[in-house]
Short mmCIF file of C-alpha atoms and ligand atoms in Angstrom, two decimals:
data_model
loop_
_atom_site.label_atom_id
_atom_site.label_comp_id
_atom_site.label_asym_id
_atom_site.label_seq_id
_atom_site.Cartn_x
_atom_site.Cartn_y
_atom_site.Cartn_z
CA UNK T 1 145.82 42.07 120.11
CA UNK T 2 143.15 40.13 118.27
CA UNK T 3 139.74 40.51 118.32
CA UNK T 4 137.82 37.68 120.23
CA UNK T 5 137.00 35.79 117.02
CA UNK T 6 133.85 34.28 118.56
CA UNK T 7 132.66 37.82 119.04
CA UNK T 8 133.28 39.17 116.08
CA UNK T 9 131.72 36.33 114.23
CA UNK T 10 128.48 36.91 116.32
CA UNK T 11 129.05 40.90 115.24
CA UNK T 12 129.03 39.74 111.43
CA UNK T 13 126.45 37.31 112.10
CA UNK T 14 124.12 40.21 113.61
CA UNK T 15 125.00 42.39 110.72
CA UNK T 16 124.07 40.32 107.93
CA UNK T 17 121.03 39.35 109.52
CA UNK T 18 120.22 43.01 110.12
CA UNK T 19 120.99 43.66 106.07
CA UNK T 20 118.39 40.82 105.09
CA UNK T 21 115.81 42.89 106.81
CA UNK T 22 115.80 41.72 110.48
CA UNK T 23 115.20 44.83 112.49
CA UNK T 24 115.44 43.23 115.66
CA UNK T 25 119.47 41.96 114.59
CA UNK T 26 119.71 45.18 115.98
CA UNK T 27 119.72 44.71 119.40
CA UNK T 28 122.17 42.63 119.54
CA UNK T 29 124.80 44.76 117.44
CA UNK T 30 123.88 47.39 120.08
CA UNK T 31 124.69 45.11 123.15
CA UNK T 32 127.67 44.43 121.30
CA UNK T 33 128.96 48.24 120.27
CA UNK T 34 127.24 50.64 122.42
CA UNK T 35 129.70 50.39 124.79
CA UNK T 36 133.41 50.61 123.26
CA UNK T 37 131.42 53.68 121.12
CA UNK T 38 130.38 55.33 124.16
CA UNK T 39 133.83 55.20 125.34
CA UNK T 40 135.15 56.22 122.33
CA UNK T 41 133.02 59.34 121.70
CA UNK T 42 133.47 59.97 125.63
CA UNK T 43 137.47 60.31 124.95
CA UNK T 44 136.99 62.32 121.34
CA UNK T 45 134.63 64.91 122.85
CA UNK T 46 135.65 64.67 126.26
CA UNK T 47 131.94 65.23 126.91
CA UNK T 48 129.21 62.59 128.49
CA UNK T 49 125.94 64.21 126.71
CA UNK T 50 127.71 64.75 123.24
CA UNK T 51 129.01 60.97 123.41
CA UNK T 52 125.55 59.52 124.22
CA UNK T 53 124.43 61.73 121.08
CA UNK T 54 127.01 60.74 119.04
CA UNK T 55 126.17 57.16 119.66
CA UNK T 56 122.30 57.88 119.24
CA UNK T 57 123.34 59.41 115.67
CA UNK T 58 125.94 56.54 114.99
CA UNK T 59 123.30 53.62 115.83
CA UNK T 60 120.25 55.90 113.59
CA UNK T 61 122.72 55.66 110.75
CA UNK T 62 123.31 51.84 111.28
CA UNK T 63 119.68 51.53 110.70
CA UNK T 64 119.60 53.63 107.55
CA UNK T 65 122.55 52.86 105.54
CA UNK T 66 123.61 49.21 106.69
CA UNK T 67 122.72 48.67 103.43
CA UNK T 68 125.32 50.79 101.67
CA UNK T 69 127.46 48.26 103.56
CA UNK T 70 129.37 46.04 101.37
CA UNK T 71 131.36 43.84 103.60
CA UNK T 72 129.64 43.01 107.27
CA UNK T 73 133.36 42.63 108.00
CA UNK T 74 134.19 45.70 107.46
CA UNK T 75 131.56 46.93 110.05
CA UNK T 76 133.38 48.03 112.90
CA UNK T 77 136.29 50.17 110.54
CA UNK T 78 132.62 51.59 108.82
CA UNK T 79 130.73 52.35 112.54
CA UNK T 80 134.22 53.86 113.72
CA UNK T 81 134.21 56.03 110.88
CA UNK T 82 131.09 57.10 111.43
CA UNK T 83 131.55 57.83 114.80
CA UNK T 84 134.69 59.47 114.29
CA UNK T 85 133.17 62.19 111.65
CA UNK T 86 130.05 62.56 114.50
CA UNK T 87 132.69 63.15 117.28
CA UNK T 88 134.47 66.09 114.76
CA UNK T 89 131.65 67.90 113.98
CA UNK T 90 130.37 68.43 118.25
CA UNK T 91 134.22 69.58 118.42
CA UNK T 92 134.18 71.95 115.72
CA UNK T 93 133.45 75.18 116.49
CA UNK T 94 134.08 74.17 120.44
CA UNK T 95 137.32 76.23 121.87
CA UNK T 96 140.22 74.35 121.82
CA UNK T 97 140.56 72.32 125.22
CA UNK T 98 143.24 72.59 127.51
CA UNK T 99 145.24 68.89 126.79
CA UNK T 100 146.69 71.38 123.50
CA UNK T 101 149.04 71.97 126.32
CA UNK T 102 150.33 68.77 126.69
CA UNK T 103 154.04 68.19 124.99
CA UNK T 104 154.07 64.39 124.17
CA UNK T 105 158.50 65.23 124.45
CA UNK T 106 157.85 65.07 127.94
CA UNK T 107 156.67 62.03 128.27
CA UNK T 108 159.39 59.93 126.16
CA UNK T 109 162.26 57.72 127.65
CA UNK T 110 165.36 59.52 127.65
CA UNK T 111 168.07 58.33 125.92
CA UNK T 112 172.15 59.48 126.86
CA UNK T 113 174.20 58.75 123.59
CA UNK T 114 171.70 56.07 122.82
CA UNK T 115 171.65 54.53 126.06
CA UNK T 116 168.11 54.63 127.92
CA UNK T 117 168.01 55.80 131.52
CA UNK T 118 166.71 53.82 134.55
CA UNK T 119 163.01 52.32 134.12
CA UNK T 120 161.37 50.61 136.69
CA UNK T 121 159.39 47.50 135.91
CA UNK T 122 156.00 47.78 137.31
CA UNK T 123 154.41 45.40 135.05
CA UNK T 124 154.34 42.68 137.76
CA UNK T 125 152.34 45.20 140.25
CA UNK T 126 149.45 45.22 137.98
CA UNK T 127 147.17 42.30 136.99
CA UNK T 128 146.69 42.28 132.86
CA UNK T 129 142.67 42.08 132.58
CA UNK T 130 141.93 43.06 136.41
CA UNK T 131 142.17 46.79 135.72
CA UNK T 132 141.16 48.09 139.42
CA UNK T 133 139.29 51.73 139.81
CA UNK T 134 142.01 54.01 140.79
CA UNK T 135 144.26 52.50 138.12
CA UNK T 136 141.46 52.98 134.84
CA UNK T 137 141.15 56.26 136.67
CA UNK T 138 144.52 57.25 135.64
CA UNK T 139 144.73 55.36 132.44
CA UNK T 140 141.79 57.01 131.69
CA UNK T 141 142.60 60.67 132.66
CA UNK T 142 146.26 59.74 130.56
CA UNK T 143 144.36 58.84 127.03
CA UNK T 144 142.58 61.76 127.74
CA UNK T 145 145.43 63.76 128.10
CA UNK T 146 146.41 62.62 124.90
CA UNK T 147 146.49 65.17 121.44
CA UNK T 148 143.43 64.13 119.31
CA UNK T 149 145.62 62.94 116.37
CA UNK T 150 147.15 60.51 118.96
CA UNK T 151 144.35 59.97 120.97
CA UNK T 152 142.20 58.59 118.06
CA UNK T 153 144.75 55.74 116.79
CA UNK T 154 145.29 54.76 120.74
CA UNK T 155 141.53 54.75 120.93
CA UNK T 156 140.69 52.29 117.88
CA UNK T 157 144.20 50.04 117.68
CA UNK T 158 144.08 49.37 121.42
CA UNK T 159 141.16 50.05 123.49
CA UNK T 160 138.72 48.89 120.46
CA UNK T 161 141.18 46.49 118.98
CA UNK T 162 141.18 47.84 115.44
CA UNK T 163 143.73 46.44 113.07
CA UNK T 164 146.41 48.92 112.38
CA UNK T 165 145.01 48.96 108.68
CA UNK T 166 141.13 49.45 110.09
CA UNK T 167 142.59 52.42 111.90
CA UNK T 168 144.41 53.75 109.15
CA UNK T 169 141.12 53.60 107.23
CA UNK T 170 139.06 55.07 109.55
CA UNK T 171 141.39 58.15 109.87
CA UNK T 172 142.93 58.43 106.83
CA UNK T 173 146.29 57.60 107.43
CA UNK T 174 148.82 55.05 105.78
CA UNK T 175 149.29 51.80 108.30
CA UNK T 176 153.37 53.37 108.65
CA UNK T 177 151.21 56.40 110.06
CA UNK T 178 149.25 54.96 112.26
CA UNK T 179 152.07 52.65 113.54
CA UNK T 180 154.31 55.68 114.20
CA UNK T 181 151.42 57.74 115.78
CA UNK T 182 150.62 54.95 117.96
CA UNK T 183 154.20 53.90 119.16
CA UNK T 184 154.56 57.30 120.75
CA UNK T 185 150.55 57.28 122.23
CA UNK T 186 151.89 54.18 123.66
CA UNK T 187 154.90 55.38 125.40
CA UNK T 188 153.36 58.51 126.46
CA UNK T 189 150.35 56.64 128.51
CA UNK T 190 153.20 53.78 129.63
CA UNK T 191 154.93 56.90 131.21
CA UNK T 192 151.94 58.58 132.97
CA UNK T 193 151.04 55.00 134.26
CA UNK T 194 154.93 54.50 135.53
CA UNK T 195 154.64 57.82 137.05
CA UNK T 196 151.40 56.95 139.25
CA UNK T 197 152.89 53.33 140.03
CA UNK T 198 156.24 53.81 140.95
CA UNK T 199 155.51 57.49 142.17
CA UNK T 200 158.49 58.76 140.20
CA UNK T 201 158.98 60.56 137.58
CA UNK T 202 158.47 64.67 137.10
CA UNK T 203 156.68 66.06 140.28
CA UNK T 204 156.47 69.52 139.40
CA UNK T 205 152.58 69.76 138.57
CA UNK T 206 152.25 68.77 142.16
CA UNK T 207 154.54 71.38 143.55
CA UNK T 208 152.24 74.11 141.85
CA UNK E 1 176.11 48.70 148.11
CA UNK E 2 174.46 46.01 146.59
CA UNK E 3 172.58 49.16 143.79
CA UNK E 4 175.81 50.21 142.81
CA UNK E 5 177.22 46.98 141.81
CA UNK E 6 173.79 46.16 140.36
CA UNK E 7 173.81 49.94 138.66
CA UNK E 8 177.12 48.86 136.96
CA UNK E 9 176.10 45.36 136.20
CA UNK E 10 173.09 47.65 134.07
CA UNK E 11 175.21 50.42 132.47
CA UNK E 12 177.82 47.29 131.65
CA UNK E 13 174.91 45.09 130.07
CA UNK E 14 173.88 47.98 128.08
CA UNK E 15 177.42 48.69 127.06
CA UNK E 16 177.61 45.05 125.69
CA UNK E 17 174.59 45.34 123.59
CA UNK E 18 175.36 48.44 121.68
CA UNK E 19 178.40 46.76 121.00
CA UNK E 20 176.63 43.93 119.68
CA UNK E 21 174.16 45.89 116.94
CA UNK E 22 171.57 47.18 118.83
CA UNK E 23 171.69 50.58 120.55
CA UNK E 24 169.00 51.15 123.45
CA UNK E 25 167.58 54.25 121.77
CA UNK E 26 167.07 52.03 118.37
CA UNK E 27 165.70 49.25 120.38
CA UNK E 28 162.47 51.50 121.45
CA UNK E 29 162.14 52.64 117.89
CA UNK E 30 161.54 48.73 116.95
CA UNK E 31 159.62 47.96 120.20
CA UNK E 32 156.25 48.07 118.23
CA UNK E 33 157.23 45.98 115.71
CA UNK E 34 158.22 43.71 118.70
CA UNK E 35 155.23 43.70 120.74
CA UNK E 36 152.92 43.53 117.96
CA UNK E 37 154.80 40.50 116.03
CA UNK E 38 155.37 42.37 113.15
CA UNK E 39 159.73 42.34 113.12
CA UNK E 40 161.51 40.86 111.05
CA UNK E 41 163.02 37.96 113.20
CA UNK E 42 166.52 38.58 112.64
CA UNK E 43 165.71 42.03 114.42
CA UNK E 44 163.82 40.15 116.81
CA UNK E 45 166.73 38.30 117.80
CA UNK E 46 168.68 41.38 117.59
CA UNK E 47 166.27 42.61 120.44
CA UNK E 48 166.14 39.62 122.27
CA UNK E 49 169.56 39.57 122.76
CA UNK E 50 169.51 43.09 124.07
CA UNK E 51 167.07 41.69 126.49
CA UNK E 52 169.81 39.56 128.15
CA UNK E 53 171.72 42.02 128.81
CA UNK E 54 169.89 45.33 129.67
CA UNK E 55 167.60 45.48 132.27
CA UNK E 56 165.93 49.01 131.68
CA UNK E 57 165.00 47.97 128.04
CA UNK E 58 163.63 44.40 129.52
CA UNK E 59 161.57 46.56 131.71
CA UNK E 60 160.55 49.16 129.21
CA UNK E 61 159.45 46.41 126.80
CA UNK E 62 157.87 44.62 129.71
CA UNK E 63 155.70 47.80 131.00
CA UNK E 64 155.10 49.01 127.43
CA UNK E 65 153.24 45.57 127.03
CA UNK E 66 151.34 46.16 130.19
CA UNK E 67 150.10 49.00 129.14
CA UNK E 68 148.77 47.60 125.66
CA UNK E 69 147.10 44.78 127.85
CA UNK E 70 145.67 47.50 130.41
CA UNK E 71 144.24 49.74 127.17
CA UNK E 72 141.90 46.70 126.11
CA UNK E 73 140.13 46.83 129.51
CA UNK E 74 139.30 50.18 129.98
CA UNK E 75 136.16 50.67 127.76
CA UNK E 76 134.50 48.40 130.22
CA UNK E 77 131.41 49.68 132.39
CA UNK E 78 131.83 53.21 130.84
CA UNK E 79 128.48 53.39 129.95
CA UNK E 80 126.36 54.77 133.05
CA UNK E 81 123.11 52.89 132.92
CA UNK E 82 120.49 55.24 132.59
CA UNK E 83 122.12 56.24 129.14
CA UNK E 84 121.88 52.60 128.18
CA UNK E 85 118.05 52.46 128.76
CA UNK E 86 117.78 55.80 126.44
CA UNK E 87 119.38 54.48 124.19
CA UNK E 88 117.20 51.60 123.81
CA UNK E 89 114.30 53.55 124.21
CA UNK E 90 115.77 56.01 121.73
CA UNK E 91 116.14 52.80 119.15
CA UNK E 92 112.94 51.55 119.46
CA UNK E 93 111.29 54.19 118.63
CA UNK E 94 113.11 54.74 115.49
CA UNK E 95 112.36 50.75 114.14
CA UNK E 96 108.72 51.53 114.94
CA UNK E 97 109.11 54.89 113.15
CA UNK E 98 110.09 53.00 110.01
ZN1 LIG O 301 169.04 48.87 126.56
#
């Protein structure tokens, strides 16, 4: 679950250079973030032209307030948290999406006086690391499906490899909070991705 | 034939480990603590002995895993190109603007 240490180094290494005054430290914090921040604003707002925004506004504030920045260690909980108030403010006022639908209950093993029913292990099936098109598809479209307040801890403890307390700064939860919120994002995206490998699981959106 | 006797083999497994401290349904509560080294380690052993003997736990801990690994990959090449050379575009502007 760590982050590459080597890269993160490099990260703090950019930083730092970029608070002494070294505008161009900032090309290489971009080549480093612009990515994972896409993708996160991409799964907050669900929307490709308010996540390249969001990341314009995220990198313009970089460049203005780096030096409000206390601890170039503390840079990606700080960029996160920028990004995360950025990614609130396109979906205020926006309708409420249609993944308000989505009951995590579904999703959760099922338990018979505390014994769990049948679950297939497909973990052999896939390759950890060689994540192939049709499968990020569906991880994807499952993260997505996710409730924000779920979505959001999924997006920085796993996919961005936050530290549980990192995320719980960033949104303003306790790391308990954040633990609990991400055990069940967990088990809800494990389930969608059992469902599409073992093709079991409930059918009945496809009988609609 | 060879499922059913395996099916009991499973429900008798799981039988076993309740009896031994740790129920199924408890064992999924401490999975995160598991996966993410956090557990105490007389839990861990608690768990690990449930392991042994359950195979649907084994294989939720094993996929639950999976999908942690899976998660780290997915940001990769989400960024379509042309919004890449915006943004630098975007960025350069603003240093010069300074
Ligand atoms: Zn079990």
């Amino acid at each position: 679950m760590a982050r590459n240490p080597q890269n993160t180094d490099t990260l703090i290494e950019a930083v730092t250079r970029l608070q002494s005054g070294d505008k161009a430290a900032l090309e290489s914090i971009l080549e480093q973030c612009q990515e994972r921040l896409y993708y996160y604003a991409l799964k907050m707002t669900g929307n490709p032209a308010d996540a390249e925004e969001v990341v314009q506004e995220v990198f313009v504030t970089v460049l203005e307030k780096i030096g409000t920045l206390r601890e170039p260690g503390s840079f990606l909980p700080w960029v996160f948290t920028t990004a995360k108030n950025l990614c609130f403010l396109k979906l205020r006022g926006r309708r409420k999406d249609q993944d308000a639908t989505v009951s995590l209950e579904d999703y959760m093993p099922r338990f018979n006086r505390g014994h769990i029913g049948a679950v297939e292990d497909w973990s052999d099936r896939v390759e950890s690391g060689a994540l192939s098109k049709e499968l990020a598809r569906h991880l994807d479209a499952a993260i997505q499906k996710l409730p924000i307040e779920y979505r959001e801890i999924l997006l920085l403890r796993d996919v961005q490899g936050l530290s549980a307390e990192e995320a719980g700064k960033v949104c303003g939860l306790s790391v308990a909070a954040v633990k609990s919120r991400l055990h069940r994002a967990r088990l809800f995206v494990r389930e969608n991705l059992s469902q599409y490998l073992t093709g079991a699981g409930t059918k009945q959106a496809s009988w609609e | 034939m060879f499922n059913l006797l395996k099916k009991v083999r499973d429900t008798l497994g799981c039988w076993f480990s309740a009896a031994r401290g740790v129920s199924c349904e408890e064992l999924v509560r401490l999975l995160i603590g598991y996966v993410d080294g956090t557990l105490p380690a007389e839990d861990r052993t608690r768990l690990d002995a449930h392991f042994k003997d359950c195979a649907h736990c084994l294989s939720m801990m094993r996929t639950y895993r999976q999908t942690i690994d899976l998660s780290r990959g997915v940001s990769n090449n989400s960024m379509p190109s042309e919004v890449r050379l915006r943004l630098q575009r975007f960025l350069k502007e603003k240093i010069q603007e300074r």
